[in-house]
Coordinates of N, CA and C in Angstrom, one line a residue:
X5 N -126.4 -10.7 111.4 CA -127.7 -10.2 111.2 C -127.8 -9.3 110.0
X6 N -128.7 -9.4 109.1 CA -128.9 -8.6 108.0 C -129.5 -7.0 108.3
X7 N -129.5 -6.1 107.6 CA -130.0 -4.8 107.4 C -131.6 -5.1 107.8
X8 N -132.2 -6.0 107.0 CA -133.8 -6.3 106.5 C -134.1 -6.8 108.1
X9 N -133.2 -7.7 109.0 CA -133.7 -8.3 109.9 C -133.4 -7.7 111.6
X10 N -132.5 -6.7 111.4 CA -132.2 -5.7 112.1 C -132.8 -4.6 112.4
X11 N -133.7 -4.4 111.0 CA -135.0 -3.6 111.4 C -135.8 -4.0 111.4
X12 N -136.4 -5.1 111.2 CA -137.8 -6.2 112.0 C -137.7 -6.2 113.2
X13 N -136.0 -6.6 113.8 CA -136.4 -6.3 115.4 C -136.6 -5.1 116.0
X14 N -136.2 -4.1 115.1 CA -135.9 -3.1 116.0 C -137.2 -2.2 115.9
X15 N -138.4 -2.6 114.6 CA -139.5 -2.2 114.7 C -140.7 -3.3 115.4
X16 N -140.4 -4.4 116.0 CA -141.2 -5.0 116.8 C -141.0 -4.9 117.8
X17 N -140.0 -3.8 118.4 CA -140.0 -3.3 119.8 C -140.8 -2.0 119.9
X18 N -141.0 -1.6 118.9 CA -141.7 -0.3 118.8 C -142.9 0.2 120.0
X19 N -143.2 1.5 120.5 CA -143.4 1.3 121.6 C -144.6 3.1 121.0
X20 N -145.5 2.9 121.1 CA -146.4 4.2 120.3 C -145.8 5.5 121.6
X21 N -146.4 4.9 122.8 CA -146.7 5.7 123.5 C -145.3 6.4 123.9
X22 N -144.3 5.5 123.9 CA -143.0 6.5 124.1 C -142.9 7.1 123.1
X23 N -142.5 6.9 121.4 CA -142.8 7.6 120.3 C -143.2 8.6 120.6
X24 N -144.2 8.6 121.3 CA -145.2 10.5 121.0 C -144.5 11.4 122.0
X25 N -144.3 10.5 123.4 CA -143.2 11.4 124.2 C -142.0 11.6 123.6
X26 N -141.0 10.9 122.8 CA -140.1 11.3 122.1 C -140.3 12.7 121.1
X27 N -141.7 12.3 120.4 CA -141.7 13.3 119.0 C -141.9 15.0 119.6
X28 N -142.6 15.1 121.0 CA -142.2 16.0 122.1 C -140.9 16.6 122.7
X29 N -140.4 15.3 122.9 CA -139.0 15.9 123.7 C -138.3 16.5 122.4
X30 N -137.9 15.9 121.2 CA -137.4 16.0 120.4 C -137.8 17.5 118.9
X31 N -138.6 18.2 119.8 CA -139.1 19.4 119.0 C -139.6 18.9 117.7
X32 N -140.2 17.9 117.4 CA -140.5 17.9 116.0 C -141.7 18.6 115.3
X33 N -142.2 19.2 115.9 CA -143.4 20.3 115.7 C -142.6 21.4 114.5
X34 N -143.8 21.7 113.6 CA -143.4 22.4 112.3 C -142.7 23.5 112.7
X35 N -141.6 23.6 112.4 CA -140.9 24.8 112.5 C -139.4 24.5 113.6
X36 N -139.4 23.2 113.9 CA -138.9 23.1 114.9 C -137.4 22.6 114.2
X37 N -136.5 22.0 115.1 CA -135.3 22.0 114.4 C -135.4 20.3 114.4
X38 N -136.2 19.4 114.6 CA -136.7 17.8 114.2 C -137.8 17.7 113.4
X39 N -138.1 19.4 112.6 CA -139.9 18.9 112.1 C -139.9 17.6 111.6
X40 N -141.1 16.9 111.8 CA -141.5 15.8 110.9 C -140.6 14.6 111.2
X41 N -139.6 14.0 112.1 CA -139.1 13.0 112.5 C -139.9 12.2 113.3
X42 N -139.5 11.0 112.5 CA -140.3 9.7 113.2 C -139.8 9.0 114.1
X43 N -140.5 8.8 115.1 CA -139.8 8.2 116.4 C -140.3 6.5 116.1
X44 N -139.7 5.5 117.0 CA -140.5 4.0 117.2 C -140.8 3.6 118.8
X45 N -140.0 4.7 119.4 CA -140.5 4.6 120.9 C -139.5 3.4 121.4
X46 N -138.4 3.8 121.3 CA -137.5 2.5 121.6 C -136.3 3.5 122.5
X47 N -135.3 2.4 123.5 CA -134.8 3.2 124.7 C -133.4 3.3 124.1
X48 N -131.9 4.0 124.5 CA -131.1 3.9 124.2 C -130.1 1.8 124.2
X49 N -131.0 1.7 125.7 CA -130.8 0.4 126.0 C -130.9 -0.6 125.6
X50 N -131.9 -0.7 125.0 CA -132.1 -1.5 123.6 C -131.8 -1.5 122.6
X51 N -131.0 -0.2 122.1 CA -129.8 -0.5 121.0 C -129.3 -1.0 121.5
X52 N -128.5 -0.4 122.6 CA -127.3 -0.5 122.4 C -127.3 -2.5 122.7
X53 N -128.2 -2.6 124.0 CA -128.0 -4.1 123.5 C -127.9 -5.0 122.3
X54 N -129.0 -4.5 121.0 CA -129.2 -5.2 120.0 C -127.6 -4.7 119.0
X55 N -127.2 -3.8 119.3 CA -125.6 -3.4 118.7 C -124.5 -4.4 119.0
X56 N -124.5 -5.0 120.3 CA -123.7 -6.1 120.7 C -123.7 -7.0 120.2
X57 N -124.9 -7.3 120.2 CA -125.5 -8.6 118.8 C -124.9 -8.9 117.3
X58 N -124.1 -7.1 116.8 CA -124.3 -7.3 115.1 C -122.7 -7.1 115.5
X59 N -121.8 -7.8 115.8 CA -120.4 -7.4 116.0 C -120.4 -7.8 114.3
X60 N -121.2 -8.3 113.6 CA -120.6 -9.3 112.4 C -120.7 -8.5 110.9
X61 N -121.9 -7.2 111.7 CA -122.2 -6.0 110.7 C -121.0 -5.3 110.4
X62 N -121.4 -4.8 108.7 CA -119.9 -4.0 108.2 C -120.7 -2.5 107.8
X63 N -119.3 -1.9 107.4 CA -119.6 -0.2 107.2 C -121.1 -0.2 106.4
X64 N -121.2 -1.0 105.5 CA -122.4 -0.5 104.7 C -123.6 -1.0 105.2
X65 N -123.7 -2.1 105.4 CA -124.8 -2.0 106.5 C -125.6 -0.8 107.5
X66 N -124.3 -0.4 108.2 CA -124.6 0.8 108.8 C -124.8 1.4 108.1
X67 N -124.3 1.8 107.0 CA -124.5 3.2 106.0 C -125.8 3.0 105.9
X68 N -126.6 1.8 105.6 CA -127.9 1.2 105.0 C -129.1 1.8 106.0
X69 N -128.7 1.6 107.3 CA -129.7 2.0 108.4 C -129.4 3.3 108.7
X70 N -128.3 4.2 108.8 CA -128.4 5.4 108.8 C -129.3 5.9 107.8
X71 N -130.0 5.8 106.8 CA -130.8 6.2 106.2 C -131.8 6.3 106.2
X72 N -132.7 5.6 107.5 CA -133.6 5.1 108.0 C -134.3 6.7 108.1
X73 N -135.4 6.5 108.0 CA -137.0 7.4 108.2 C -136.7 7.6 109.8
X74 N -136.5 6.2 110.3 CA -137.0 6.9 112.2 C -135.4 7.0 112.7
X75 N -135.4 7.8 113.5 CA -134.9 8.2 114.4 C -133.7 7.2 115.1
X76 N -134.5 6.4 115.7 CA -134.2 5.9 116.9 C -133.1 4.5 115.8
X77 N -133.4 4.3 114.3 CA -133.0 3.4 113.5 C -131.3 4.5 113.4
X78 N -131.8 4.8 112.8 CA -130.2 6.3 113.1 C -129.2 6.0 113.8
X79 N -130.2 6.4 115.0 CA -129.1 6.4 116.7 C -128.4 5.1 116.3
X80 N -128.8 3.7 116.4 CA -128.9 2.5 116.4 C -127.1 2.4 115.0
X81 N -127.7 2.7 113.9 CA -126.8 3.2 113.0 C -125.2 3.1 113.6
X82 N -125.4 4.5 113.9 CA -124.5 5.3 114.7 C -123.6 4.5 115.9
X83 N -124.7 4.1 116.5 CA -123.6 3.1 118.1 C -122.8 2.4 117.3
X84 N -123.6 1.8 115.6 CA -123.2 0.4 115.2 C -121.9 0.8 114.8
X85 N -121.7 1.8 114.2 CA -120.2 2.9 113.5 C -119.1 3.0 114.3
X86 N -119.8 3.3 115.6 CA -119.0 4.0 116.7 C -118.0 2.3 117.7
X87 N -118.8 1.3 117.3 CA -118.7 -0.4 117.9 C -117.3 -0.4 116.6
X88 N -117.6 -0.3 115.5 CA -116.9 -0.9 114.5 C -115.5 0.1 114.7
X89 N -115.6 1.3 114.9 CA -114.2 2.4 114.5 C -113.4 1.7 115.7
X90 N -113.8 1.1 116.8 CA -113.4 1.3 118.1 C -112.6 -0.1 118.1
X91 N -112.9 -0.9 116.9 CA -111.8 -1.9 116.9 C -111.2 -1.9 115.4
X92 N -111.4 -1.2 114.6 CA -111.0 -1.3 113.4 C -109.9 -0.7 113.0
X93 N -108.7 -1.4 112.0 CA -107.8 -0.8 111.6 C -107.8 0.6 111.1
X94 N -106.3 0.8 110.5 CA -106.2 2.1 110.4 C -107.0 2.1 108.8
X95 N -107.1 1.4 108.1 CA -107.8 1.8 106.9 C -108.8 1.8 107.3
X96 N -110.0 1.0 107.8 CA -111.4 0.9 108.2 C -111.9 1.9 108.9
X97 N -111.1 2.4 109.9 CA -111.2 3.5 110.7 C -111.5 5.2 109.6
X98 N -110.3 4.7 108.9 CA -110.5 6.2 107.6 C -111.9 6.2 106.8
X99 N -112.4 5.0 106.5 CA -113.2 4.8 105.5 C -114.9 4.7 106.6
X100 N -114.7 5.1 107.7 CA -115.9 5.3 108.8 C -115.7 7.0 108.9
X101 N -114.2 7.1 109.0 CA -114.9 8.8 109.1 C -114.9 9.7 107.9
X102 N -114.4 8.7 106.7 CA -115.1 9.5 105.7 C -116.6 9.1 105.0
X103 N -117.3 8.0 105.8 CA -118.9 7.6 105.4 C -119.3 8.5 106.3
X104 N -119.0 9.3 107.5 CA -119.5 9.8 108.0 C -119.6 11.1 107.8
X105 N -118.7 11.8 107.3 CA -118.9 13.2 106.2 C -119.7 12.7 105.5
X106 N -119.9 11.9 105.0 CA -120.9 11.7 103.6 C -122.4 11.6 103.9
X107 N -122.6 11.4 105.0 CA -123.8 10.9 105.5 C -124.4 11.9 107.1
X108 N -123.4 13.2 106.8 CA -124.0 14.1 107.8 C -125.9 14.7 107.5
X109 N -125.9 14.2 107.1 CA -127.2 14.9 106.6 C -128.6 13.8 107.6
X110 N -128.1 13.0 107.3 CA -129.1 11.8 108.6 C -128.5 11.8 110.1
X111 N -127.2 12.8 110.9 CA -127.0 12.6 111.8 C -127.9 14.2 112.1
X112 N -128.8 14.2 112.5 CA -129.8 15.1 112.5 C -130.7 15.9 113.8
X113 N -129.9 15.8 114.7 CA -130.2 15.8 116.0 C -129.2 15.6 117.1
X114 N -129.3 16.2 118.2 CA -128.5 16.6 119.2 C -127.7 14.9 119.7
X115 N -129.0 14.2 120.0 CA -128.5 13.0 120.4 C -127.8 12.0 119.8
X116 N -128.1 12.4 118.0 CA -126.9 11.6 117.1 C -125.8 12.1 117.0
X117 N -125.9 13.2 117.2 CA -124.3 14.0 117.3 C -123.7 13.7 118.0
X118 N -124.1 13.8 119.7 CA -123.4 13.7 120.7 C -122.8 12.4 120.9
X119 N -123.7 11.5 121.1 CA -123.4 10.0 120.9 C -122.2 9.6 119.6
X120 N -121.8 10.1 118.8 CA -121.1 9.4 117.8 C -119.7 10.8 117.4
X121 N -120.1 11.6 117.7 CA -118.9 12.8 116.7 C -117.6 12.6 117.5
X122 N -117.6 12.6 119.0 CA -116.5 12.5 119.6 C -115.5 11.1 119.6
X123 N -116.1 10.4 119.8 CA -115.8 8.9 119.5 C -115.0 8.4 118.0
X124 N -116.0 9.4 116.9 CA -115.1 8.7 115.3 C -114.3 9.7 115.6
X125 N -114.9 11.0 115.2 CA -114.2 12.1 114.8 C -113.2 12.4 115.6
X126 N -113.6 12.6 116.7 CA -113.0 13.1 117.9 C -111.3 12.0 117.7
X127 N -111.8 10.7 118.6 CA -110.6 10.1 118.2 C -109.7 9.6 116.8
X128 N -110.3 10.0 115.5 CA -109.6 9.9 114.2 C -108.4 10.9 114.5
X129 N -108.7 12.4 114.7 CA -108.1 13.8 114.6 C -107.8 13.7 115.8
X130 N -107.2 12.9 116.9 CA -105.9 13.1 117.9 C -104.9 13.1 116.9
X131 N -104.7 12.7 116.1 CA -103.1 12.7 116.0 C -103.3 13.4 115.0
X132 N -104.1 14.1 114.3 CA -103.7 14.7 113.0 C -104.3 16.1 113.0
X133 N -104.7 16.4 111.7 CA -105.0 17.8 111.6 C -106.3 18.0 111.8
X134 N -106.7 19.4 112.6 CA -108.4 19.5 113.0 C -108.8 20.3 111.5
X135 N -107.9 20.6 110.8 CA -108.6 21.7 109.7 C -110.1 21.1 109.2
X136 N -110.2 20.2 108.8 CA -111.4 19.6 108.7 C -112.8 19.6 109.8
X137 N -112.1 19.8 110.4 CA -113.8 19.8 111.9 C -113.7 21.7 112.0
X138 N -113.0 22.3 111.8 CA -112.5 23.5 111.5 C -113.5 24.2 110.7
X139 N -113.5 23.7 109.5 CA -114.2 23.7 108.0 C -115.6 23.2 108.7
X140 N -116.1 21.9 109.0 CA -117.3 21.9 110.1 C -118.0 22.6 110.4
X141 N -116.5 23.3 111.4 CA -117.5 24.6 112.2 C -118.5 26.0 111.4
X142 N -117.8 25.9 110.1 CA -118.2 27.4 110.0 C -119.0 26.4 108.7
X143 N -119.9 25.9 108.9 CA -121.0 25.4 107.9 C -122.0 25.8 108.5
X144 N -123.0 26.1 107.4 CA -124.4 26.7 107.3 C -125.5 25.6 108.3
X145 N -124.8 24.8 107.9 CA -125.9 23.7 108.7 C -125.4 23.3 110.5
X146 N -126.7 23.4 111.1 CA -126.6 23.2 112.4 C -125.6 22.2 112.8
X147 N -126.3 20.9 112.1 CA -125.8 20.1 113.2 C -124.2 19.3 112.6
X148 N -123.8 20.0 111.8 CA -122.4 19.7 111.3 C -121.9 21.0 112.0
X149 N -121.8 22.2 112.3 CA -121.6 22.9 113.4 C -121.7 22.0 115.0
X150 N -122.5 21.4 115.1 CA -122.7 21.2 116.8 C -121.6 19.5 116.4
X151 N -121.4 19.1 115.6 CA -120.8 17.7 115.2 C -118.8 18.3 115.4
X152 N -119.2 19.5 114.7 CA -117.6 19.7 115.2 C -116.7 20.3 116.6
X153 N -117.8 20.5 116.8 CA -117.7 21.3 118.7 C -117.7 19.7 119.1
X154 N -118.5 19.5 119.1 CA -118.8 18.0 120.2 C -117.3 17.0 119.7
X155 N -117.0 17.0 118.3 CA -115.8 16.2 118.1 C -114.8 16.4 119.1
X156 N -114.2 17.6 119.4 CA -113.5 18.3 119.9 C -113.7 17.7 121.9
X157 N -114.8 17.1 122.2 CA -114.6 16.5 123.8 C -113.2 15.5 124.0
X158 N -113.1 15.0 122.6 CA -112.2 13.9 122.9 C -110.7 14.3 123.2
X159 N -110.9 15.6 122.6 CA -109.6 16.5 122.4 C -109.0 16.9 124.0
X160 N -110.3 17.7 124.6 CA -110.3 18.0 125.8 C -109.7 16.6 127.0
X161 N -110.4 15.4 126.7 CA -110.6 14.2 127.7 C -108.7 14.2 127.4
X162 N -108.0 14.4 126.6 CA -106.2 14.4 126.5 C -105.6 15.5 126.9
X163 N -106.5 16.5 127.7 CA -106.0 17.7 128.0 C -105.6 18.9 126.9
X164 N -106.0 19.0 125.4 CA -106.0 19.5 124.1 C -106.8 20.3 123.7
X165 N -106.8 21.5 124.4 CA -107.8 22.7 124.4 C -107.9 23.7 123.3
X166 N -106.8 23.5 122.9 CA -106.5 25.0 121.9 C -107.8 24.7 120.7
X167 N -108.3 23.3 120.3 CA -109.2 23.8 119.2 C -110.4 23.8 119.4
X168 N -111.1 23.5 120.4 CA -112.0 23.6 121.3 C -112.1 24.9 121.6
X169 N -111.3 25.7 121.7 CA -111.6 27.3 121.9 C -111.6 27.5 120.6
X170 N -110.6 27.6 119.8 CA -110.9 28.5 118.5 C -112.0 28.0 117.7
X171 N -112.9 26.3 118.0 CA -113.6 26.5 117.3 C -115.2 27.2 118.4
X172 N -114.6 27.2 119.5 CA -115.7 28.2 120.2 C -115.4 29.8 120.0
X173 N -114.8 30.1 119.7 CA -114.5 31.7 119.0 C -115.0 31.3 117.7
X174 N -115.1 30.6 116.5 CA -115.9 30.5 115.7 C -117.3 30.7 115.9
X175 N -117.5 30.3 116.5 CA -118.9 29.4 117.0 C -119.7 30.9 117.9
X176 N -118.9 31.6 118.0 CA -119.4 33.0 119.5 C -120.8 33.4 119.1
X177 N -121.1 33.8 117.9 CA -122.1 34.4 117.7 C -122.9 33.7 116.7
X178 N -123.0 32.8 116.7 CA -124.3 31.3 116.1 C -124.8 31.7 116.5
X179 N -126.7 31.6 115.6 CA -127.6 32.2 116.3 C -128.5 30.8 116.8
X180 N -127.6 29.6 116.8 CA -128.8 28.7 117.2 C -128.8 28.3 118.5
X181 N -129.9 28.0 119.4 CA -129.0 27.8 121.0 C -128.8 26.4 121.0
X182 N -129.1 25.4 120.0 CA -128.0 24.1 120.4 C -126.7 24.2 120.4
X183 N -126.3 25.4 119.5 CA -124.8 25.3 119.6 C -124.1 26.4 120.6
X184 N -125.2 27.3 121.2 CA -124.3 28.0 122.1 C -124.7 27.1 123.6
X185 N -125.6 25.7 123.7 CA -125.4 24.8 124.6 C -124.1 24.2 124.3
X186 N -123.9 23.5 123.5 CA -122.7 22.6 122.8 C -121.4 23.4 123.4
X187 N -120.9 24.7 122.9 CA -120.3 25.0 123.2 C -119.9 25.8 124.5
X188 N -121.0 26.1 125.2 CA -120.8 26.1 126.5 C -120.6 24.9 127.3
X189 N -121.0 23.7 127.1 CA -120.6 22.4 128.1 C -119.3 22.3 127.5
X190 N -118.5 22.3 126.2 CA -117.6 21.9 125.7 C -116.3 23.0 127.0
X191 N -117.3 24.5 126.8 CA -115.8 25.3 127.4 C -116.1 25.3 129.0
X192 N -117.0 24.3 129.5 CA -117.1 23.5 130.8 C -116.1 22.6 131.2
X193 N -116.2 21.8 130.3 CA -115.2 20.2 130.2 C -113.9 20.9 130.4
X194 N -113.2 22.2 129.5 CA -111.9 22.4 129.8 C -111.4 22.7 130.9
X195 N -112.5 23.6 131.3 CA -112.4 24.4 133.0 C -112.5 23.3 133.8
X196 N -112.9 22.1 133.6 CA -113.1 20.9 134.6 C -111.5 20.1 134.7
X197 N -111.0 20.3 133.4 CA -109.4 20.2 133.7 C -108.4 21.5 133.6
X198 N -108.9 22.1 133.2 CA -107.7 23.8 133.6 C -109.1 24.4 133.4
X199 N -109.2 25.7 135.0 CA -110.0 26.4 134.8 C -109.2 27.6 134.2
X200 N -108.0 27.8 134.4 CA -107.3 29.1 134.2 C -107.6 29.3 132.6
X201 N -107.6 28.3 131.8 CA -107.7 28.2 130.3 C -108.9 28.8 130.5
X202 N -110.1 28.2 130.8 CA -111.3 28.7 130.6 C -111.7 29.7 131.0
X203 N -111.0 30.5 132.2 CA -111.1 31.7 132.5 C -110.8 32.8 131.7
X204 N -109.3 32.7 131.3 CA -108.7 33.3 130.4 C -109.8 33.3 129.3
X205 N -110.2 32.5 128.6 CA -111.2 32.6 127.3 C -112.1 33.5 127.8
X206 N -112.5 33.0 128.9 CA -114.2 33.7 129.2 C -113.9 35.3 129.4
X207 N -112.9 35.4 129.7 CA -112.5 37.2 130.1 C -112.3 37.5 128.8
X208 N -111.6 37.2 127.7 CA -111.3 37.6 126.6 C -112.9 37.6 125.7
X209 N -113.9 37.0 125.9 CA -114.6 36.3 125.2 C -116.5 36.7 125.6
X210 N -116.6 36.8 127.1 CA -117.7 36.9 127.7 C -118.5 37.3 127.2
X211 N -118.2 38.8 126.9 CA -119.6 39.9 126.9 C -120.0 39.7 125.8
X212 N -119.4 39.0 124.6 CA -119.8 38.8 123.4 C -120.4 37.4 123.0
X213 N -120.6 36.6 124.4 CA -121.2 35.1 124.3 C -123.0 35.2 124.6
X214 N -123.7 34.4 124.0 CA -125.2 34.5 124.1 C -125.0 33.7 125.5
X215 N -126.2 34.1 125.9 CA -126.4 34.2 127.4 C -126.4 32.3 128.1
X216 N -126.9 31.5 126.9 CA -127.7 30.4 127.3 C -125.4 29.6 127.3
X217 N -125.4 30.0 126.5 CA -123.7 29.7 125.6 C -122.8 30.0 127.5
X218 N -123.0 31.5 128.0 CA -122.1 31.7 129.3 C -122.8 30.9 130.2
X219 N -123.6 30.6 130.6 CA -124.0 30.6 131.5 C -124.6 28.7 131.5
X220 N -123.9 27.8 130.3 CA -123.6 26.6 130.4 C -121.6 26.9 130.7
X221 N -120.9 27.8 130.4 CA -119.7 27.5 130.5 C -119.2 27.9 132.2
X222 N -120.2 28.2 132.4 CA -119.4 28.6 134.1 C -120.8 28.2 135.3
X223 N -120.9 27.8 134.9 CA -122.0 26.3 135.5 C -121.2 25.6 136.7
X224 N -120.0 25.4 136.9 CA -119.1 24.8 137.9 C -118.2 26.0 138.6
X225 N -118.5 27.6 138.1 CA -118.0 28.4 139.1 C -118.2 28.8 140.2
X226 N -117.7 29.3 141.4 CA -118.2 30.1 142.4 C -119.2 30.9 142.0
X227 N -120.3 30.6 143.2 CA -121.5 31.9 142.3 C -121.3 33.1 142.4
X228 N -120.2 33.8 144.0 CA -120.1 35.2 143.1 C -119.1 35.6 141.7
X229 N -118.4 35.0 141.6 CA -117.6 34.7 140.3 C -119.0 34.4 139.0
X230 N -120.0 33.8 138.7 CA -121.4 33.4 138.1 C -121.5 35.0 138.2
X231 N -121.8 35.5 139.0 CA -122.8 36.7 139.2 C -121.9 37.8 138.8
X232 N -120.5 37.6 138.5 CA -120.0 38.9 137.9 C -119.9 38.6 136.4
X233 N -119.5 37.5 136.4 CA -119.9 37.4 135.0 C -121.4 37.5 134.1
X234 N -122.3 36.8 134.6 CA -123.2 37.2 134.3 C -124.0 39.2 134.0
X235 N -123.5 39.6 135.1 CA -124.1 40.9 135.6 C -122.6 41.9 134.3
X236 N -121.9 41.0 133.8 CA -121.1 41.9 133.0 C -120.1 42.9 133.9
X237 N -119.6 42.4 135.0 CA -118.8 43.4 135.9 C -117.6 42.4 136.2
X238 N -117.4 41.5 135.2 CA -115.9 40.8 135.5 C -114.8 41.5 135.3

């Protein structure tokens, strides 16, 4: 399937009325952190079906549709990246997660992040160095911030905590609350495989975490254990 014909289908599914509930969900109201993002009112489902379709698509292609005006062409993008890394050699795999530094500027939202950072990123940097998602973290820009936290699940899913915390010690006092969500489900995930790790952090770490940030990371605790921490008397 070509770039040109890949978006004909994917804009003759177009759907208004979901669109406007999206451009809703998605905060695009002036000021918001999606202002002015265009939706086509299309489901995850139907990418990801029409994704199955383009086994035959290559990196640039994707590159081509990551560029896309709407949204939902993006996401679409993205699965396509995420299809390709997951069988691709060791060069192809390099040359996906370095189109994807290149092209952080169109992963622009919570749901392209989360959908795709753990998967390249995440699985590229098992075996090697995180300095790079590292560098990530302490960028000016939101969602290459929330891209390097969320890389870091795949780290966790191998039991590999240590950078996952130091980039949530990075991350402690961002003033945005997608990333003190991000990083509270992230220092969830650890505690879901060692709580002692996540305890240990949270004691060291608590009273200096925004509220929305604690109180996603201990979401699976005993509630009087919640209520001491919360109430600041741990």
């Amino acid at each position: 399937m070509k770039v040109s014909e890949i978006q004909k289908t994917l804009r003759a599914m177009a759907n208004a009325e979901r669109a406007a509930s999206s451009m809703r969900f998605f905060k695009t109201g002036k000021g918001s952190y999606a202002e002015d993002d265009k939706f086509l009112g299309l489901t995850v489902p139907q990418l990801r079906a029409l994704v199955k379709k383009c086994k035959a698509s290559t990196l640039i292609d994707a590159e081509k549709i990551l560029k896309s005006k709407y949204h939902e062409e993006r996401l679409f993008a993205l699965f396509l990246m995420v299809q390709q890394f997951s069988k691709a050699d060791t060069d192809l795999q390099k040359a996906i997660v370095e189109s994807y530094f290149a092209h952080t500027q169109y992963i622009n939202n919570w749901d392209l992040v989360d959908s795709s950072a753990y998967h390249i990123l995440g699985n590229y940097y098992l075996d090697k160095s995180r300095a790079p998602l590292k560098k990530l973290a302490r960028s000016t820009i939101i969602w290459e911030r929330r891209i390097a936290i969320i890389s870091s699940y795949q780290f966790i899913r191998h039991n590999q905590f240590e950078d996952t915390l130091a980039m949530s010690k990075i991350l402690l006092r961002d003033e945005e609350d997608l990333i003190h969500k991000a990083v509270g489900w992230m220092l969830r995930e650890v505690g879901n495989r060692d709580r002692n790790t996540e305890t240990e952090f949270l004691d060291n770490h608590y009273q200096a975490m925004p509220r929305t940030m604690l109180r996603y990371a201990i979401e699976k605790y005993p509630e009087s254990l919640r209520q001491h921490y919360l109430k600041g008397t741990r």
